[in-house]
Coordinates of C-alpha atoms and ligand atoms in Angstrom, one line a residue:
X1 CA -9.0 -31.5 -20.9
X2 CA -10.4 -34.7 -19.5
X3 CA -13.7 -35.7 -21.1
X4 CA -16.1 -37.2 -18.7
X5 CA -18.2 -39.9 -20.3
X6 CA -21.4 -40.7 -18.3
X7 CA -24.1 -43.2 -19.1
X8 CA -27.6 -41.8 -18.9
X9 CA -31.0 -43.4 -19.2
X10 CA -32.3 -42.5 -22.6
X11 CA -36.0 -42.6 -21.6
X12 CA -35.8 -41.3 -18.0
X13 CA -32.6 -39.3 -17.8
X14 CA -31.3 -39.1 -14.2
X15 CA -31.7 -35.5 -12.8
X16 CA -28.3 -35.6 -11.0
X17 CA -26.5 -36.4 -14.2
X18 CA -28.4 -33.7 -16.1
X19 CA -27.5 -31.3 -13.3
X20 CA -23.8 -32.0 -13.7
X21 CA -24.1 -31.3 -17.4
X22 CA -26.2 -28.3 -16.8
X23 CA -23.6 -26.7 -14.6
X24 CA -21.0 -27.2 -17.3
X25 CA -23.3 -25.6 -19.9
X26 CA -24.1 -22.6 -17.7
X27 CA -20.3 -22.2 -17.3
X28 CA -19.9 -22.0 -21.1
X29 CA -18.4 -25.6 -21.4
X30 CA -19.3 -28.1 -24.0
X31 CA -21.4 -31.2 -23.5
X32 CA -22.3 -33.8 -26.1
X33 CA -25.7 -35.5 -25.9
X34 CA -28.0 -37.8 -27.8
X35 CA -30.9 -36.5 -29.9
X36 CA -33.3 -38.6 -31.9
X37 CA -31.3 -37.9 -35.1
X38 CA -27.6 -37.9 -34.2
X39 CA -25.4 -36.9 -31.2
X40 CA -25.1 -33.1 -30.8
X41 CA -22.2 -31.1 -29.4
X42 CA -23.9 -28.6 -27.1
X43 CA -22.9 -25.2 -25.8
X44 CA -24.9 -22.1 -24.7
X45 CA -26.3 -20.7 -28.0
X46 CA -26.5 -17.2 -26.6
X47 CA -22.9 -17.1 -25.3
X48 CA -20.5 -16.1 -28.0
X49 CA -17.5 -17.7 -26.2
X50 CA -19.3 -21.0 -25.9
X51 CA -20.3 -20.9 -29.5
X52 CA -16.7 -20.2 -30.6
X53 CA -15.6 -23.2 -28.5
X54 CA -17.9 -25.4 -30.5
X55 CA -16.3 -24.4 -33.8
X56 CA -12.9 -24.9 -32.3
X57 CA -13.6 -28.4 -30.9
X58 CA -15.0 -29.6 -34.2
X59 CA -12.5 -27.9 -36.3
X60 CA -15.5 -26.4 -38.1
X61 CA -15.3 -23.3 -40.5
X62 CA -16.8 -20.3 -38.7
X63 CA -19.1 -19.5 -41.6
X64 CA -21.1 -22.8 -41.1
X65 CA -23.8 -21.8 -38.6
X66 CA -25.2 -23.8 -35.7
X67 CA -28.7 -25.0 -34.9
X68 CA -30.2 -23.7 -31.7
X69 CA -32.1 -26.4 -29.7
X70 CA -35.1 -25.4 -27.6
X71 CA -37.3 -27.4 -25.2
X72 CA -40.6 -25.5 -25.5
X73 CA -42.2 -24.1 -28.6
X74 CA -42.6 -20.6 -27.0
X75 CA -38.8 -20.3 -26.9
X76 CA -38.7 -19.8 -30.7
X77 CA -40.2 -16.3 -30.2
X78 CA -37.2 -15.3 -28.1
X79 CA -34.8 -16.2 -30.9
X80 CA -36.7 -15.3 -34.0
X81 CA -39.2 -12.8 -35.4
X82 CA -41.5 -12.4 -38.5
X83 CA -42.5 -16.0 -38.2
X84 CA -45.1 -16.9 -40.9
X85 CA -48.3 -18.8 -40.1
X86 CA -47.2 -21.7 -42.3
X87 CA -44.1 -22.1 -40.2
X88 CA -46.2 -22.3 -37.1
X89 CA -48.2 -25.0 -38.7
X90 CA -45.0 -27.0 -39.3
X91 CA -44.0 -26.5 -35.6
X92 CA -47.4 -27.7 -34.5
X93 CA -47.1 -30.8 -36.8
X94 CA -43.5 -31.8 -36.3
X95 CA -42.1 -30.4 -33.0
X96 CA -40.8 -31.9 -30.9
X97 CA -39.0 -33.9 -33.7
X98 CA -36.4 -34.0 -36.4
X99 CA -37.3 -30.7 -38.1
X100 CA -35.1 -27.6 -38.1
X101 CA -36.6 -24.2 -39.3
X102 CA -34.6 -21.3 -40.7
X103 CA -36.1 -18.0 -39.3
X104 CA -35.2 -14.3 -39.2
X105 CA -33.0 -14.0 -36.1
X106 CA -33.4 -11.6 -33.2
X107 CA -30.5 -9.6 -31.9
X108 CA -30.0 -11.8 -28.8
X109 CA -28.6 -14.5 -31.0
X110 CA -24.9 -13.8 -31.5
X111 CA -23.4 -13.7 -35.0
X112 CA -20.9 -16.4 -33.9
X113 CA -23.9 -18.8 -33.5
X114 CA -25.4 -18.0 -36.9
X115 CA -22.1 -17.7 -38.8
X116 CA -22.8 -14.1 -39.5
X117 CA -26.2 -14.7 -41.1
X118 CA -29.3 -12.7 -40.3
X119 CA -31.2 -16.0 -39.9
X120 CA -31.2 -18.6 -37.2
X121 CA -31.8 -22.3 -37.3
X122 CA -34.1 -23.6 -34.6
X123 CA -35.1 -27.1 -33.6
X124 CA -37.0 -28.7 -30.8
X125 CA -35.7 -32.2 -30.4
X126 CA -37.9 -35.0 -29.1
X127 CA -35.2 -37.1 -27.4
X128 CA -35.8 -37.1 -23.6
X129 CA -32.2 -36.5 -22.8
X130 CA -31.9 -33.5 -25.2
X131 CA -35.2 -31.9 -24.0
X132 CA -34.6 -32.4 -20.3
X133 CA -31.0 -31.1 -20.6
X134 CA -32.3 -27.9 -22.3
X135 CA -35.0 -27.6 -19.7
X136 CA -32.9 -28.3 -16.6
X137 CA -30.0 -26.2 -17.7
X138 CA -32.2 -23.2 -18.6
X139 CA -29.9 -22.8 -21.6
X140 CA -30.9 -22.8 -25.3
X141 CA -28.3 -25.2 -26.7
X142 CA -26.4 -24.6 -30.0
X143 CA -25.5 -28.1 -31.2
X144 CA -24.0 -29.2 -34.4
X145 CA -23.5 -32.9 -34.9
X146 CA -20.8 -34.1 -32.5
X147 CA -18.3 -35.3 -35.0
X148 CA -15.0 -33.7 -36.0
X149 CA -15.7 -31.5 -39.1
X150 CA -15.8 -33.6 -42.3
X151 CA -16.2 -37.0 -40.6
X152 CA -19.4 -39.1 -40.5
X153 CA -21.9 -37.8 -37.9
X154 CA -22.0 -39.7 -34.6
X155 CA -24.9 -42.1 -33.9
X156 CA -23.3 -43.6 -30.8
X157 CA -21.4 -42.1 -27.9
X158 CA -18.3 -44.1 -28.9
X159 CA -18.3 -42.1 -32.2
X160 CA -18.3 -38.8 -30.3
X161 CA -15.4 -40.1 -28.1
X162 CA -13.4 -41.1 -31.1
X163 CA -13.6 -37.6 -32.6
X164 CA -13.8 -35.3 -29.6
X165 CA -12.2 -36.9 -26.5
X166 CA -9.9 -34.4 -24.8
X167 CA -11.6 -31.5 -26.5
X168 CA -14.9 -31.2 -24.6
X169 CA -16.0 -31.4 -21.0
X170 CA -18.6 -34.2 -21.1
X171 CA -20.3 -36.8 -23.2
X172 CA -23.8 -38.1 -22.1
X173 CA -24.0 -41.7 -23.4
X174 CA -27.6 -42.5 -24.1
X175 CA -26.8 -45.4 -26.4
X176 CA -27.6 -45.7 -30.1
X177 CA -29.8 -43.0 -31.6
X178 CA -33.2 -43.8 -33.3
X179 CA -33.1 -42.1 -36.7
X180 CA -29.4 -41.9 -37.5
X181 CA -29.5 -39.0 -40.1
X182 CA -29.6 -35.3 -39.2
X183 CA -32.8 -33.3 -39.1
X184 CA -34.7 -32.0 -42.2
X185 CA -33.8 -28.3 -42.6
X186 CA -36.6 -26.1 -44.0
X187 CA -36.2 -22.4 -44.8
X188 CA -39.3 -20.6 -43.7
X189 CA -38.2 -17.0 -44.3
X190 CA -40.0 -16.8 -47.7
X191 CA -43.5 -17.2 -48.9
X192 CA -43.1 -21.0 -49.3
X193 CA -41.1 -23.6 -47.4
X194 CA -37.8 -24.6 -49.0
X195 CA -36.0 -27.9 -48.0
X196 CA -32.3 -27.1 -47.5
X197 CA -31.3 -30.5 -46.2
X198 CA -33.5 -33.7 -46.6
X199 CA -34.1 -35.8 -43.5
X200 CA -36.6 -38.2 -41.8
X201 CA -39.4 -35.6 -42.3
X202 CA -39.7 -35.8 -46.1
X203 CA -41.3 -33.5 -48.7
X204 CA -44.6 -35.4 -48.8
X205 CA -45.0 -35.1 -45.0
X206 CA -44.3 -31.3 -45.1
X207 CA -46.6 -30.8 -48.1
X208 CA -49.4 -32.6 -46.2
X209 CA -49.3 -29.8 -43.7
X210 CA -48.4 -26.7 -45.8
X211 CA -49.2 -27.5 -49.4
X212 CA -46.4 -26.8 -51.9
X213 CA -42.8 -27.2 -50.7
X214 CA -39.7 -26.7 -52.9
X215 CA -36.2 -28.1 -52.6
X216 CA -33.0 -26.0 -52.8
X217 CA -31.8 -27.0 -56.3
X218 CA -28.2 -26.8 -55.1
X219 CA -28.5 -29.9 -52.8
X220 CA -29.6 -32.2 -55.6
X221 CA -26.3 -32.4 -57.3
X222 CA -22.6 -31.9 -56.9
X223 CA -21.7 -28.4 -55.6
X224 CA -20.7 -26.2 -58.5
X225 CA -19.9 -22.6 -59.3
X226 CA -23.0 -20.4 -59.3
X227 CA -25.2 -22.8 -57.4
X228 CA -24.5 -22.2 -53.7
X229 CA -26.6 -24.2 -51.2
X230 CA -28.5 -22.0 -48.8
X231 CA -27.4 -24.2 -45.9
X232 CA -23.7 -23.4 -45.8
X233 CA -22.9 -26.9 -44.4
X234 CA -24.3 -28.6 -47.5
X235 CA -21.4 -27.2 -49.5
X236 CA -18.6 -29.1 -47.7
X237 CA -17.5 -32.6 -48.4
X238 CA -19.0 -34.1 -45.4
X239 CA -20.0 -37.3 -43.8
X240 CA -17.1 -38.8 -45.5
X241 CA -15.0 -41.9 -44.8
X242 CA -11.3 -41.7 -45.5
X243 CA -11.4 -44.3 -48.2
X244 CA -12.6 -43.5 -51.7
X245 CA -16.3 -44.3 -51.9
X246 CA -18.2 -45.1 -55.1
X247 CA -22.0 -45.7 -55.3
X248 CA -23.4 -48.1 -57.8
X249 CA -26.9 -47.5 -59.1
X250 CA -29.1 -49.9 -61.1
X251 CA -30.9 -53.1 -61.0
X252 CA -29.8 -55.3 -58.0
X253 CA -28.2 -58.3 -59.7
X254 CA -26.3 -56.0 -62.2
X255 CA -25.0 -53.9 -59.4
X256 CA -23.8 -56.9 -57.5
X257 CA -22.1 -58.2 -60.6
X258 CA -20.4 -54.9 -61.3
X259 CA -19.2 -54.4 -57.7
X260 CA -17.8 -57.9 -57.7
X261 CA -15.9 -57.2 -60.9
X262 CA -14.6 -53.9 -59.5
X263 CA -13.7 -55.4 -56.2
X264 CA -11.9 -58.3 -57.8
X265 CA -9.8 -55.9 -59.9
X266 CA -8.9 -53.5 -57.0
X267 CA -8.1 -56.4 -54.6
X268 CA -5.8 -57.8 -57.2
X269 CA -4.2 -54.4 -57.5
X270 CA -3.3 -54.6 -53.8
X271 CA -6.0 -52.2 -52.5
X272 CA -7.9 -52.8 -49.3
X273 CA -11.5 -52.9 -50.6
X274 CA -14.7 -52.6 -48.5
X275 CA -18.2 -53.4 -49.7
X276 CA -21.3 -52.0 -48.1
X277 CA -23.9 -54.7 -48.8
X278 CA -27.3 -55.5 -47.5
X279 CA -28.7 -58.6 -45.8
X280 CA -30.2 -59.6 -49.1
X281 CA -26.9 -59.3 -51.1
X282 CA -24.0 -59.9 -48.6
X283 CA -23.6 -63.5 -49.6
X284 CA -23.4 -62.6 -53.3
X285 CA -20.1 -60.7 -52.9
X286 CA -16.8 -62.6 -53.1
X287 CA -14.0 -60.1 -52.8
X288 CA -12.9 -57.5 -50.2
X289 CA -14.3 -56.9 -46.7
X290 CA -18.1 -57.1 -46.8
X291 CA -20.3 -55.4 -44.2
X292 CA -24.1 -55.5 -44.2
X293 CA -25.9 -52.2 -43.5
X294 CA -29.2 -54.1 -42.8
X295 CA -32.2 -55.3 -44.7
X296 CA -32.9 -53.3 -47.9
X297 CA -36.6 -53.7 -47.1
X298 CA -36.1 -51.8 -43.8
X299 CA -35.1 -48.3 -44.6
X300 CA -35.0 -47.1 -40.9
X301 CA -32.2 -49.7 -40.2
X302 CA -30.3 -48.5 -43.3
X303 CA -30.5 -44.8 -42.1
X304 CA -29.6 -45.8 -38.5
X305 CA -26.5 -47.8 -39.7
X306 CA -25.2 -45.6 -42.4
X307 CA -22.7 -43.5 -40.5
X308 CA -21.7 -46.4 -38.3
X309 CA -20.8 -48.5 -41.4
X310 CA -18.8 -45.6 -42.9
X311 CA -16.9 -45.3 -39.7
X312 CA -16.3 -49.1 -39.7
X313 CA -14.7 -48.7 -43.1
X314 CA -12.3 -46.2 -41.6
X315 CA -11.5 -48.3 -38.6
X316 CA -10.6 -51.2 -41.0
X317 CA -8.5 -48.8 -43.1
X318 CA -10.4 -49.5 -46.3
X319 CA -8.9 -47.6 -49.2
X320 CA -11.6 -48.2 -51.7
X321 CA -15.3 -48.6 -50.7
X322 CA -18.1 -49.7 -52.9
X323 CA -21.8 -49.3 -52.0
X324 CA -25.2 -50.1 -53.4
X325 CA -27.6 -47.2 -53.9
X326 CA -30.6 -46.8 -51.5
X327 CA -33.5 -45.1 -53.3
X328 CA -35.9 -46.2 -50.5
X329 CA -39.5 -45.1 -50.1
X330 CA -39.7 -42.4 -47.4
X331 CA -36.1 -41.7 -46.4
X332 CA -34.4 -42.4 -49.8
X333 CA -33.8 -38.7 -50.5
X334 CA -32.1 -38.2 -47.2
X335 CA -30.1 -41.4 -47.3
X336 CA -28.9 -40.8 -50.9
X337 CA -28.1 -37.1 -50.1
X338 CA -25.7 -38.2 -47.3
X339 CA -24.3 -41.1 -49.3
X340 CA -23.6 -38.9 -52.4
X341 CA -21.8 -36.3 -50.3
X342 CA -19.8 -39.0 -48.6
X343 CA -18.9 -40.3 -52.1
X344 CA -18.0 -36.8 -53.4
X345 CA -20.8 -37.6 -55.9
X346 CA -18.8 -40.5 -57.4
X347 CA -21.8 -42.5 -58.7
X348 CA -21.7 -45.2 -61.4
X349 CA -24.8 -46.2 -63.4
X350 CA -24.9 -49.9 -64.0
X351 CA -27.1 -51.2 -66.8
Ligands
TXA1 O1 -30.3 -33.4 -36.5 C1 -29.6 -32.4 -36.4 O2 -30.0 -31.3 -37.0 C2 -28.3 -32.4 -35.6 C3 -28.7 -32.6 -34.1 C4 -27.5 -32.6 -33.2 O3 -29.7 -31.8 -33.8 N1 -27.6 -31.2 -35.8 C5 -26.9 -30.9 -36.9 O4 -26.2 -29.8 -36.9 O5 -27.0 -31.7 -37.9 P1 -25.0 -29.5 -38.0 O6 -24.4 -28.3 -37.5 O7 -24.2 -30.7 -38.2 O8 -25.8 -29.1 -39.3 C6 -26.4 -27.8 -39.3 C7 -26.7 -27.5 -40.7 C8 -25.5 -27.0 -41.5 O9 -25.6 -27.5 -42.8 C9 -25.7 -25.5 -41.5 O10 -25.0 -24.9 -42.6 C10 -27.2 -25.3 -41.5 O11 -27.6 -26.3 -40.7 N2 -27.6 -24.0 -41.0 C11 -27.5 -23.6 -39.7 N3 -28.0 -22.4 -39.6 C12 -28.4 -22.0 -40.8 C13 -29.0 -20.8 -41.3 N4 -29.3 -19.7 -40.6 N5 -29.3 -20.8 -42.6 C14 -29.1 -21.9 -43.4 N6 -28.5 -23.0 -43.0 C15 -28.2 -23.1 -41.7
MG2 MG1 -22.9 -32.0 -39.1

């Protein structure tokens, strides 16, 4: 299959380009598009064949359900029932935006879309291309991140093309995304919200709207027997570069010294070593291939560059990757969650 890659204006998407994509979606084909978090791989959420195509194109296990993207809040009532009042407060506060809610599904949502679960994940994105595409196509769009399963999520159209060219009908290229890390997922099927995947919308922001919020204990540490994350996707080794990634946690100058020592040793051993540094530390490293993720003081830049930097490490064929930890203010939980998963929870404490 030829994949058509078309540039689209990210603020004022051209209707004729949206129409071309809409026709494909209505025919059950797949179209990748930008959202405010990462690029999504879209197909008709209510069409089982289209949903099955999404899993096939990504090489994704069929028990890992898809998020349904809507353009108007009312559409949630077509997909889900038994919606608690506190969930509606979260919608009012954060939609459109990077928040996905897990709700009791209605029968119109095929099992293929929900991986056989009786719940459905729903999100109303704020990115104009995503919203206008859903509106103009008249299709509610199931969209996982538009990467091949297991690879870092795509924050640019080039990343999508790297992974999915030849496997999908179209890529709408709206440039680099704004946030760079997938949406916060909150289970609202119980009496209290539970965070299943941390994201830009953090616990404090949610609690400001609904009071107490808990976090699925299974996402805080390495997946282990008996502690199954409620979001099936959080179980898989994910977001991962091909090289072996280790995170170093501790006071900055000690971390730099430890990474330098480790990089010196591995370089001498003949390995290709990459270091993920910051603007503040990049000149303090002396071995391996050093790439800056941005200023430590600017956490939005770190979040936006994270997957790009991991992909760069792959492009440069790095076999061993060392990275500083990023326990930043608002997005630290989300950034560290993705980084820990990418590292297979290989974390070294430096004292
Ligand atoms: O920001 C985002 O959410 C992006 C953009 C494209 O919208 N999408 C995204 O989709 O990250 P994906 O498929 O890469 O991640 C969806 C996550 C998976 O971990 C999946 O297991 C979980 O959502 N999920 C989907 N439906 C669920 C359900 N009914 N119950 C629990 N977890 C669910
Ligand atoms: Mg994903």
